[in-house]
GROMACS .gro file of N, CA and C in nm:
model
  438
    1UNK      N    1  -0.799  -0.553  -1.435
    1UNK     CA    2  -0.765  -0.692  -1.479
    1UNK      C    3  -0.778  -0.779  -1.374
    2UNK      N    4  -0.777  -0.916  -1.408
    2UNK     CA    5  -0.797  -1.015  -1.380
    2UNK      C    6  -0.742  -1.046  -1.187
    3UNK      N    7  -0.812  -1.058  -1.121
    3UNK     CA    8  -0.721  -1.089  -0.979
    3UNK      C    9  -0.596  -1.171  -0.988
    4UNK      N   10  -0.568  -1.245  -1.095
    4UNK     CA   11  -0.427  -1.327  -1.061
    4UNK      C   12  -0.301  -1.206  -1.148
    5UNK      N   13  -0.378  -1.081  -1.225
    5UNK     CA   14  -0.251  -1.026  -1.278
    5UNK      C   15  -0.249  -0.895  -1.178
    6UNK      N   16  -0.328  -0.879  -1.047
    6UNK     CA   17  -0.340  -0.794  -1.019
    6UNK      C   18  -0.241  -0.778  -0.929
    7UNK      N   19  -0.127  -0.648  -0.910
    7UNK     CA   20  -0.032  -0.636  -0.821
    7UNK      C   21  -0.071  -0.616  -0.672
    8UNK      N   22   0.030  -0.618  -0.582
    8UNK     CA   23   0.037  -0.591  -0.438
    8UNK      C   24   0.072  -0.457  -0.433
    9UNK      N   25   0.020  -0.393  -0.374
    9UNK     CA   26   0.064  -0.254  -0.325
    9UNK      C   27   0.231  -0.270  -0.316
   10UNK      N   28   0.295  -0.139  -0.312
   10UNK     CA   29   0.471  -0.174  -0.285
   10UNK      C   30   0.500  -0.190  -0.144
   11UNK      N   31   0.602  -0.278  -0.132
   11UNK     CA   32   0.626  -0.223   0.038
   11UNK      C   33   0.716  -0.125   0.047
   12UNK      N   34   0.607  -0.032   0.135
   12UNK     CA   35   0.636   0.066   0.163
   12UNK      C   36   0.579   0.100   0.283
   13UNK      N   37   0.649   0.185   0.366
   13UNK     CA   38   0.610   0.242   0.506
   13UNK      C   39   0.648   0.436   0.509
   14UNK      N   40   0.517   0.458   0.512
   14UNK     CA   41   0.475   0.603   0.487
   14UNK      C   42   0.452   0.649   0.610
   15UNK      N   43   0.469   0.790   0.637
   15UNK     CA   44   0.460   0.878   0.815
   15UNK      C   45   0.290   0.914   0.767
   16UNK      N   46   0.240   0.934   0.846
   16UNK     CA   47   0.095   0.986   0.878
   16UNK      C   48   0.114   1.132   0.829
   17UNK      N   49   0.039   1.224   0.735
   17UNK     CA   50   0.098   1.359   0.716
   17UNK      C   51   0.049   1.458   0.868
   18UNK      N   52  -0.040   1.429   0.958
   18UNK     CA   53  -0.009   1.475   1.080
   18UNK      C   54   0.096   1.435   1.191
   19UNK      N   55   0.162   1.321   1.151
   19UNK     CA   56   0.309   1.282   1.248
   19UNK      C   57   0.263   1.184   1.381
   20UNK      N   58   0.127   1.158   1.311
   20UNK     CA   59   0.096   1.072   1.468
   20UNK      C   60   0.152   0.911   1.432
   21UNK      N   61   0.183   0.887   1.356
   21UNK     CA   62   0.269   0.747   1.353
   21UNK      C   63   0.327   0.733   1.188
   22UNK      N   64   0.316   0.594   1.166
   22UNK     CA   65   0.369   0.533   1.016
   22UNK      C   66   0.262   0.363   0.965
   23UNK      N   67   0.295   0.400   0.865
   23UNK     CA   68   0.139   0.246   0.790
   23UNK      C   69   0.241   0.213   0.656
   24UNK      N   70   0.263   0.106   0.674
   24UNK     CA   71   0.311  -0.005   0.610
   24UNK      C   72   0.199   0.009   0.493
   25UNK      N   73   0.218   0.029   0.385
   25UNK     CA   74   0.118   0.015   0.236
   25UNK      C   75   0.058  -0.121   0.229
   26UNK      N   76   0.196  -0.228   0.264
   26UNK     CA   77   0.149  -0.375   0.264
   26UNK      C   78   0.011  -0.434   0.349
   27UNK      N   79   0.017  -0.357   0.443
   27UNK     CA   80  -0.072  -0.361   0.562
   27UNK      C   81  -0.250  -0.346   0.531
   28UNK      N   82  -0.231  -0.231   0.430
   28UNK     CA   83  -0.376  -0.168   0.431
   28UNK      C   84  -0.494  -0.329   0.349
   29UNK      N   85  -0.593  -0.287   0.456
   29UNK     CA   86  -0.664  -0.383   0.361
   29UNK      C   87  -0.789  -0.355   0.290
   30UNK      N   88  -0.815  -0.399   0.176
   30UNK     CA   89  -0.927  -0.356   0.099
   30UNK      C   90  -1.076  -0.379   0.155
   31UNK      N   91  -1.193  -0.362   0.095
   31UNK     CA   92  -1.170  -0.259  -0.053
   31UNK      C   93  -1.135  -0.086   0.042
   32UNK      N   94  -1.014  -0.022  -0.048
   32UNK     CA   95  -0.979   0.071  -0.051
   32UNK      C   96  -0.978   0.168  -0.183
   33UNK      N   97  -0.967   0.294  -0.151
   33UNK     CA   98  -0.923   0.409  -0.255
   33UNK      C   99  -0.839   0.474  -0.176
   34UNK      N  100  -0.692   0.476  -0.238
   34UNK     CA  101  -0.586   0.512  -0.197
   34UNK      C  102  -0.598   0.631  -0.320
   35UNK      N  103  -0.600   0.765  -0.293
   35UNK     CA  104  -0.547   0.906  -0.391
   35UNK      C  105  -0.412   0.982  -0.362
   36UNK      N  106  -0.361   0.978  -0.459
   36UNK     CA  107  -0.240   1.047  -0.409
   36UNK      C  108  -0.241   1.194  -0.490
   37UNK      N  109  -0.172   1.305  -0.390
   37UNK     CA  110  -0.214   1.418  -0.426
   37UNK      C  111  -0.099   1.525  -0.385
   38UNK      N  112  -0.141   1.603  -0.429
   38UNK     CA  113  -0.018   1.732  -0.347
   38UNK      C  114  -0.102   1.892  -0.369
   39UNK      N  115  -0.047   1.950  -0.262
   39UNK     CA  116  -0.139   2.077  -0.232
   39UNK      C  117  -0.093   2.188  -0.393
   40UNK      N  118   0.041   2.135  -0.465
   40UNK     CA  119   0.067   2.241  -0.558
   40UNK      C  120  -0.044   2.175  -0.684
   41UNK      N  121  -0.094   2.089  -0.682
   41UNK     CA  122  -0.163   2.024  -0.793
   41UNK      C  123  -0.309   2.079  -0.824
   42UNK      N  124  -0.339   2.153  -0.931
   42UNK     CA  125  -0.495   2.208  -0.942
   42UNK      C  126  -0.591   2.123  -0.932
   43UNK      N  127  -0.572   2.032  -1.016
   43UNK     CA  128  -0.661   1.896  -1.043
   43UNK      C  129  -0.687   1.802  -0.905
   44UNK      N  130  -0.596   1.792  -0.815
   44UNK     CA  131  -0.598   1.720  -0.724
   44UNK      C  132  -0.703   1.846  -0.595
   45UNK      N  133  -0.652   1.966  -0.597
   45UNK     CA  134  -0.743   2.012  -0.521
   45UNK      C  135  -0.861   2.018  -0.533
   46UNK      N  136  -0.932   2.028  -0.666
   46UNK     CA  137  -1.077   2.021  -0.710
   46UNK      C  138  -1.106   1.876  -0.703
   47UNK      N  139  -1.054   1.756  -0.689
   47UNK     CA  140  -1.137   1.649  -0.668
   47UNK      C  141  -1.151   1.576  -0.528
   48UNK      N  142  -1.043   1.674  -0.455
   48UNK     CA  143  -1.049   1.622  -0.309
   48UNK      C  144  -1.163   1.648  -0.215
   49UNK      N  145  -1.262   1.751  -0.232
   49UNK     CA  146  -1.370   1.733  -0.161
   49UNK      C  147  -1.501   1.609  -0.213
   50UNK      N  148  -1.464   1.558  -0.333
   50UNK     CA  149  -1.540   1.440  -0.381
   50UNK      C  150  -1.503   1.319  -0.312
   51UNK      N  151  -1.352   1.318  -0.287
   51UNK     CA  152  -1.287   1.258  -0.201
   51UNK      C  153  -1.357   1.190  -0.060
   52UNK      N  154  -1.368   1.299  -0.015
   52UNK     CA  155  -1.409   1.387   0.133
   52UNK      C  156  -1.601   1.299   0.162
   53UNK      N  157  -1.656   1.337   0.030
   53UNK     CA  158  -1.781   1.331   0.030
   53UNK      C  159  -1.802   1.156   0.002
   54UNK      N  160  -1.718   1.131  -0.073
   54UNK     CA  161  -1.724   0.923  -0.083
   54UNK      C  162  -1.679   0.936   0.081
   55UNK      N  163  -1.587   0.921   0.119
   55UNK     CA  164  -1.539   0.867   0.241
   55UNK      C  165  -1.639   0.875   0.369
   56UNK      N  166  -1.682   0.994   0.355
   56UNK     CA  167  -1.784   0.987   0.468
   56UNK      C  168  -1.970   0.883   0.442
   57UNK      N  169  -1.981   0.891   0.302
   57UNK     CA  170  -2.055   0.808   0.281
   57UNK      C  171  -2.014   0.615   0.289
   58UNK      N  172  -1.924   0.616   0.242
   58UNK     CA  173  -1.846   0.453   0.238
   58UNK      C  174  -1.777   0.421   0.375
   59UNK      N  175  -1.836   0.486   0.464
   59UNK     CA  176  -1.743   0.436   0.611
   59UNK      C  177  -1.786   0.340   0.636
   60UNK      N  178  -1.674   0.210   0.680
   60UNK     CA  179  -1.727   0.116   0.701
   60UNK      C  180  -1.785   0.024   0.541
   61UNK      N  181  -1.752   0.045   0.488
   61UNK     CA  182  -1.742  -0.009   0.348
   61UNK      C  183  -1.594   0.015   0.232
   62UNK      N  184  -1.571   0.106   0.242
   62UNK     CA  185  -1.490   0.156   0.167
   62UNK      C  186  -1.373   0.237   0.248
   63UNK      N  187  -1.246   0.207   0.289
   63UNK     CA  188  -1.173   0.271   0.316
   63UNK      C  189  -1.120   0.366   0.220
   64UNK      N  190  -1.086   0.499   0.265
   64UNK     CA  191  -1.016   0.622   0.188
   64UNK      C  192  -0.934   0.647   0.225
   65UNK      N  193  -0.817   0.653   0.164
   65UNK     CA  194  -0.691   0.724   0.239
   65UNK      C  195  -0.598   0.811   0.093
   66UNK      N  196  -0.568   0.941   0.175
   66UNK     CA  197  -0.502   1.022   0.073
   66UNK      C  198  -0.375   1.042   0.079
   67UNK      N  199  -0.239   1.030  -0.009
   67UNK     CA  200  -0.155   1.073   0.035
   67UNK      C  201  -0.086   1.179  -0.057
   68UNK      N  202  -0.017   1.251   0.015
   68UNK     CA  203   0.034   1.421  -0.027
   68UNK      C  204   0.155   1.372  -0.066
   69UNK      N  205   0.204   1.351  -0.192
   69UNK     CA  206   0.273   1.322  -0.243
   69UNK      C  207   0.395   1.467  -0.348
   70UNK      N  208   0.506   1.418  -0.274
   70UNK     CA  209   0.611   1.521  -0.357
   70UNK      C  210   0.569   1.666  -0.303
   71UNK      N  211   0.531   1.720  -0.187
   71UNK     CA  212   0.504   1.829  -0.161
   71UNK      C  213   0.562   1.851  -0.010
   72UNK      N  214   0.518   1.951   0.014
   72UNK     CA  215   0.601   2.035   0.119
   72UNK      C  216   0.456   2.000   0.264
   73UNK      N  217   0.520   1.885   0.365
   73UNK     CA  218   0.416   1.873   0.468
   73UNK      C  219   0.316   2.002   0.539
   74UNK      N  220   0.410   2.111   0.537
   74UNK     CA  221   0.302   2.190   0.592
   74UNK      C  222   0.221   2.227   0.481
   75UNK      N  223   0.227   2.240   0.399
   75UNK     CA  224   0.142   2.276   0.253
   75UNK      C  225   0.029   2.179   0.256
   76UNK      N  226   0.066   2.051   0.262
   76UNK     CA  227  -0.042   1.951   0.297
   76UNK      C  228  -0.117   1.928   0.441
   77UNK      N  229  -0.054   1.937   0.497
   77UNK     CA  230  -0.148   1.995   0.635
   77UNK      C  231  -0.224   2.107   0.624
   78UNK      N  232  -0.181   2.233   0.547
   78UNK     CA  233  -0.264   2.319   0.527
   78UNK      C  234  -0.419   2.319   0.421
   79UNK      N  235  -0.406   2.245   0.358
   79UNK     CA  236  -0.483   2.183   0.251
   79UNK      C  237  -0.574   2.105   0.255
   80UNK      N  238  -0.541   1.997   0.418
   80UNK     CA  239  -0.609   1.877   0.473
   80UNK      C  240  -0.721   1.997   0.569
   81UNK      N  241  -0.669   2.088   0.594
   81UNK     CA  242  -0.693   2.196   0.684
   81UNK      C  243  -0.852   2.253   0.579
   82UNK      N  244  -0.771   2.326   0.524
   82UNK     CA  245  -0.866   2.401   0.480
   82UNK      C  246  -0.979   2.369   0.387
   83UNK      N  247  -0.951   2.215   0.357
   83UNK     CA  248  -1.067   2.153   0.317
   83UNK      C  249  -1.155   2.094   0.408
   84UNK      N  250  -1.113   2.076   0.475
   84UNK     CA  251  -1.199   2.006   0.582
   84UNK      C  252  -1.175   1.839   0.560
   85UNK      N  253  -1.052   1.780   0.528
   85UNK     CA  254  -1.024   1.639   0.478
   85UNK      C  255  -1.046   1.587   0.665
   86UNK      N  256  -1.139   1.468   0.668
   86UNK     CA  257  -1.119   1.376   0.775
   86UNK      C  258  -1.034   1.250   0.730
   87UNK      N  259  -1.080   1.223   0.661
   87UNK     CA  260  -0.981   1.005   0.625
   87UNK      C  261  -0.827   1.027   0.641
   88UNK      N  262  -0.782   0.955   0.685
   88UNK     CA  263  -0.663   0.968   0.680
   88UNK      C  264  -0.574   1.012   0.586
   89UNK      N  265  -0.466   1.058   0.607
   89UNK     CA  266  -0.387   1.131   0.498
   89UNK      C  267  -0.251   1.065   0.539
   90UNK      N  268  -0.176   1.032   0.452
   90UNK     CA  269  -0.010   1.012   0.478
   90UNK      C  270   0.091   1.090   0.375
   91UNK      N  271   0.230   1.077   0.453
   91UNK     CA  272   0.318   1.209   0.361
   91UNK      C  273   0.452   1.121   0.279
   92UNK      N  274   0.421   1.138   0.147
   92UNK     CA  275   0.541   1.067   0.052
   92UNK      C  276   0.594   1.219   0.013
   93UNK      N  277   0.724   1.249   0.089
   93UNK     CA  278   0.797   1.364   0.038
   93UNK      C  279   0.872   1.333  -0.097
   94UNK      N  280   0.878   1.166  -0.086
   94UNK     CA  281   1.004   1.157  -0.207
   94UNK      C  282   0.923   1.086  -0.313
   95UNK      N  283   0.797   1.085  -0.335
   95UNK     CA  284   0.745   1.047  -0.448
   95UNK      C  285   0.737   0.875  -0.484
   96UNK      N  286   0.789   0.847  -0.307
   96UNK     CA  287   0.837   0.700  -0.361
   96UNK      C  288   0.704   0.588  -0.388
   97UNK      N  289   0.553   0.593  -0.375
   97UNK     CA  290   0.496   0.548  -0.477
   97UNK      C  291   0.473   0.525  -0.583
   98UNK      N  292   0.410   0.687  -0.586
   98UNK     CA  293   0.428   0.706  -0.709
   98UNK      C  294   0.510   0.686  -0.833
   99UNK      N  295   0.648   0.713  -0.796
   99UNK     CA  296   0.755   0.633  -0.875
   99UNK      C  297   0.751   0.471  -0.899
  100UNK      N  298   0.711   0.412  -0.775
  100UNK     CA  299   0.666   0.255  -0.785
  100UNK      C  300   0.570   0.242  -0.870
  101UNK      N  301   0.464   0.326  -0.951
  101UNK     CA  302   0.340   0.329  -1.002
  101UNK      C  303   0.379   0.398  -1.127
  102UNK      N  304   0.562   0.405  -1.203
  102UNK     CA  305   0.543   0.444  -1.347
  102UNK      C  306   0.571   0.551  -1.316
  103UNK      N  307   0.581   0.649  -1.238
  103UNK     CA  308   0.560   0.793  -1.208
  103UNK      C  309   0.448   0.876  -1.293
  104UNK      N  310   0.354   0.817  -1.333
  104UNK     CA  311   0.231   0.878  -1.362
  104UNK      C  312   0.227   1.033  -1.322
  105UNK      N  313   0.159   1.125  -1.351
  105UNK     CA  314   0.133   1.244  -1.273
  105UNK      C  315   0.021   1.238  -1.180
  106UNK      N  316  -0.004   1.356  -1.084
  106UNK     CA  317  -0.102   1.388  -1.033
  106UNK      C  318  -0.212   1.388  -1.079
  107UNK      N  319  -0.348   1.400  -1.008
  107UNK     CA  320  -0.379   1.311  -0.939
  107UNK      C  321  -0.361   1.178  -0.980
  108UNK      N  322  -0.361   1.074  -0.878
  108UNK     CA  323  -0.347   0.936  -0.959
  108UNK      C  324  -0.436   0.875  -0.804
  109UNK      N  325  -0.558   0.766  -0.832
  109UNK     CA  326  -0.645   0.698  -0.782
  109UNK      C  327  -0.586   0.545  -0.755
  110UNK      N  328  -0.567   0.504  -0.681
  110UNK     CA  329  -0.579   0.346  -0.669
  110UNK      C  330  -0.680   0.257  -0.590
  111UNK      N  331  -0.738   0.148  -0.701
  111UNK     CA  332  -0.853   0.107  -0.618
  111UNK      C  333  -0.800  -0.036  -0.577
  112UNK      N  334  -0.801  -0.072  -0.475
  112UNK     CA  335  -0.739  -0.172  -0.407
  112UNK      C  336  -0.845  -0.272  -0.360
  113UNK      N  337  -0.845  -0.410  -0.353
  113UNK     CA  338  -0.910  -0.539  -0.372
  113UNK      C  339  -0.905  -0.550  -0.239
  114UNK      N  340  -0.981  -0.671  -0.153
  114UNK     CA  341  -0.978  -0.737  -0.080
  114UNK      C  342  -0.880  -0.778  -0.020
  115UNK      N  343  -0.783  -0.836  -0.105
  115UNK     CA  344  -0.642  -0.873  -0.112
  115UNK      C  345  -0.578  -0.780  -0.058
  116UNK      N  346  -0.549  -0.663  -0.085
  116UNK     CA  347  -0.483  -0.567  -0.079
  116UNK      C  348  -0.397  -0.520  -0.211
  117UNK      N  349  -0.474  -0.587  -0.341
  117UNK     CA  350  -0.379  -0.569  -0.448
  117UNK      C  351  -0.471  -0.497  -0.543
  118UNK      N  352  -0.393  -0.433  -0.591
  118UNK     CA  353  -0.420  -0.291  -0.675
  118UNK      C  354  -0.486  -0.371  -0.844
  119UNK      N  355  -0.634  -0.332  -0.817
  119UNK     CA  356  -0.766  -0.371  -0.910
  119UNK      C  357  -0.721  -0.296  -0.983
  120UNK      N  358  -0.680  -0.146  -1.002
  120UNK     CA  359  -0.720  -0.039  -1.063
  120UNK      C  360  -0.618   0.078  -1.054
  121UNK      N  361  -0.561   0.132  -1.141
  121UNK     CA  362  -0.496   0.269  -1.151
  121UNK      C  363  -0.574   0.375  -1.194
  122UNK      N  364  -0.595   0.440  -1.172
  122UNK     CA  365  -0.723   0.588  -1.266
  122UNK      C  366  -0.641   0.694  -1.257
  123UNK      N  367  -0.599   0.745  -1.372
  123UNK     CA  368  -0.527   0.879  -1.387
  123UNK      C  369  -0.555   0.950  -1.501
  124UNK      N  370  -0.678   0.979  -1.500
  124UNK     CA  371  -0.743   1.045  -1.604
  124UNK      C  372  -0.813   1.167  -1.550
  125UNK      N  373  -0.907   1.211  -1.615
  125UNK     CA  374  -0.956   1.345  -1.590
  125UNK      C  375  -1.009   1.373  -1.388
  126UNK      N  376  -1.042   1.496  -1.392
  126UNK     CA  377  -1.047   1.490  -1.229
  126UNK      C  378  -1.190   1.390  -1.198
  127UNK      N  379  -1.196   1.320  -1.084
  127UNK     CA  380  -1.286   1.296  -1.058
  127UNK      C  381  -1.381   1.315  -0.958
  128UNK      N  382  -1.525   1.347  -1.002
  128UNK     CA  383  -1.600   1.353  -0.893
  128UNK      C  384  -1.659   1.200  -0.836
  129UNK      N  385  -1.769   1.255  -0.700
  129UNK     CA  386  -1.809   1.171  -0.610
  129UNK      C  387  -1.885   1.027  -0.709
  130UNK      N  388  -1.969   1.051  -0.853
  130UNK     CA  389  -2.023   1.019  -0.896
  130UNK      C  390  -1.928   0.868  -0.979
  131UNK      N  391  -1.838   0.926  -1.062
  131UNK     CA  392  -1.756   0.894  -1.058
  131UNK      C  393  -1.672   0.762  -0.991
  132UNK      N  394  -1.632   0.813  -0.885
  132UNK     CA  395  -1.555   0.742  -0.775
  132UNK      C  396  -1.636   0.626  -0.706
  133UNK      N  397  -1.802   0.627  -0.693
  133UNK     CA  398  -1.872   0.569  -0.707
  133UNK      C  399  -1.868   0.421  -0.824
  134UNK      N  400  -1.868   0.459  -0.939
  134UNK     CA  401  -1.889   0.413  -1.071
  134UNK      C  402  -1.749   0.325  -1.073
  135UNK      N  403  -1.644   0.341  -1.049
  135UNK     CA  404  -1.485   0.296  -1.052
  135UNK      C  405  -1.540   0.194  -0.913
  136UNK      N  406  -1.520   0.196  -0.816
  136UNK     CA  407  -1.570   0.103  -0.687
  136UNK      C  408  -1.640   0.000  -0.734
  137UNK      N  409  -1.774   0.036  -0.807
  137UNK     CA  410  -1.870  -0.050  -0.859
  137UNK      C  411  -1.772  -0.170  -0.923
  138UNK      N  412  -1.719  -0.095  -1.032
  138UNK     CA  413  -1.673  -0.154  -1.142
  138UNK      C  414  -1.528  -0.272  -1.052
  139UNK      N  415  -1.492  -0.214  -0.972
  139UNK     CA  416  -1.325  -0.270  -1.026
  139UNK      C  417  -1.307  -0.353  -0.844
  140UNK      N  418  -1.395  -0.274  -0.746
  140UNK     CA  419  -1.416  -0.367  -0.632
  140UNK      C  420  -1.491  -0.413  -0.624
  141UNK      N  421  -1.640  -0.411  -0.661
  141UNK     CA  422  -1.747  -0.482  -0.639
  141UNK      C  423  -1.855  -0.437  -0.520
  142UNK      N  424  -1.817  -0.330  -0.495
  142UNK     CA  425  -1.950  -0.253  -0.406
  142UNK      C  426  -1.975  -0.132  -0.419
  143UNK      N  427  -2.142  -0.138  -0.373
  143UNK     CA  428  -2.204  -0.054  -0.385
  143UNK      C  429  -2.201   0.008  -0.242
  144UNK      N  430  -2.163   0.156  -0.273
  144UNK     CA  431  -2.199   0.241  -0.116
  144UNK      C  432  -2.369   0.323  -0.182
  145UNK      N  433  -2.442   0.294  -0.089
  145UNK     CA  434  -2.561   0.385  -0.071
  145UNK      C  435  -2.552   0.518  -0.072
  146UNK      N  436  -2.652   0.593  -0.171
  146UNK     CA  437  -2.648   0.709  -0.169
  146UNK      C  438  -2.631   0.762  -0.041
   0.00000   0.00000   0.00000
């Protein structure tokens, strides 16, 4: 969408999955990729490793954040540990963000521009690293070197 039609991130404060604090979503500076996932969501588990590889490559250019959504916190933490995820993950036990975004099914990925507005909401087939690259380039204008 055109910059004038992009909506801001909902005004929600979510705890970090690891219990280290809270994050006000409206404070997230883009460019950022926010992935809503859950430990019980098979497509989520399939694409999370691609988000980790992308986060490693994009460090300093694009922020990658995960949000464990509608899940049991311990299950989310186990998933993070099992998959070796090192990018920040928040915890949304009540699916507040998902509900604010019309309740689409998981996984859901938000592409947030430099003004902290949602440039694109992706809710399709499982993303791989190449698809993430392409969506970030198209919607955020950022190219991350291989």
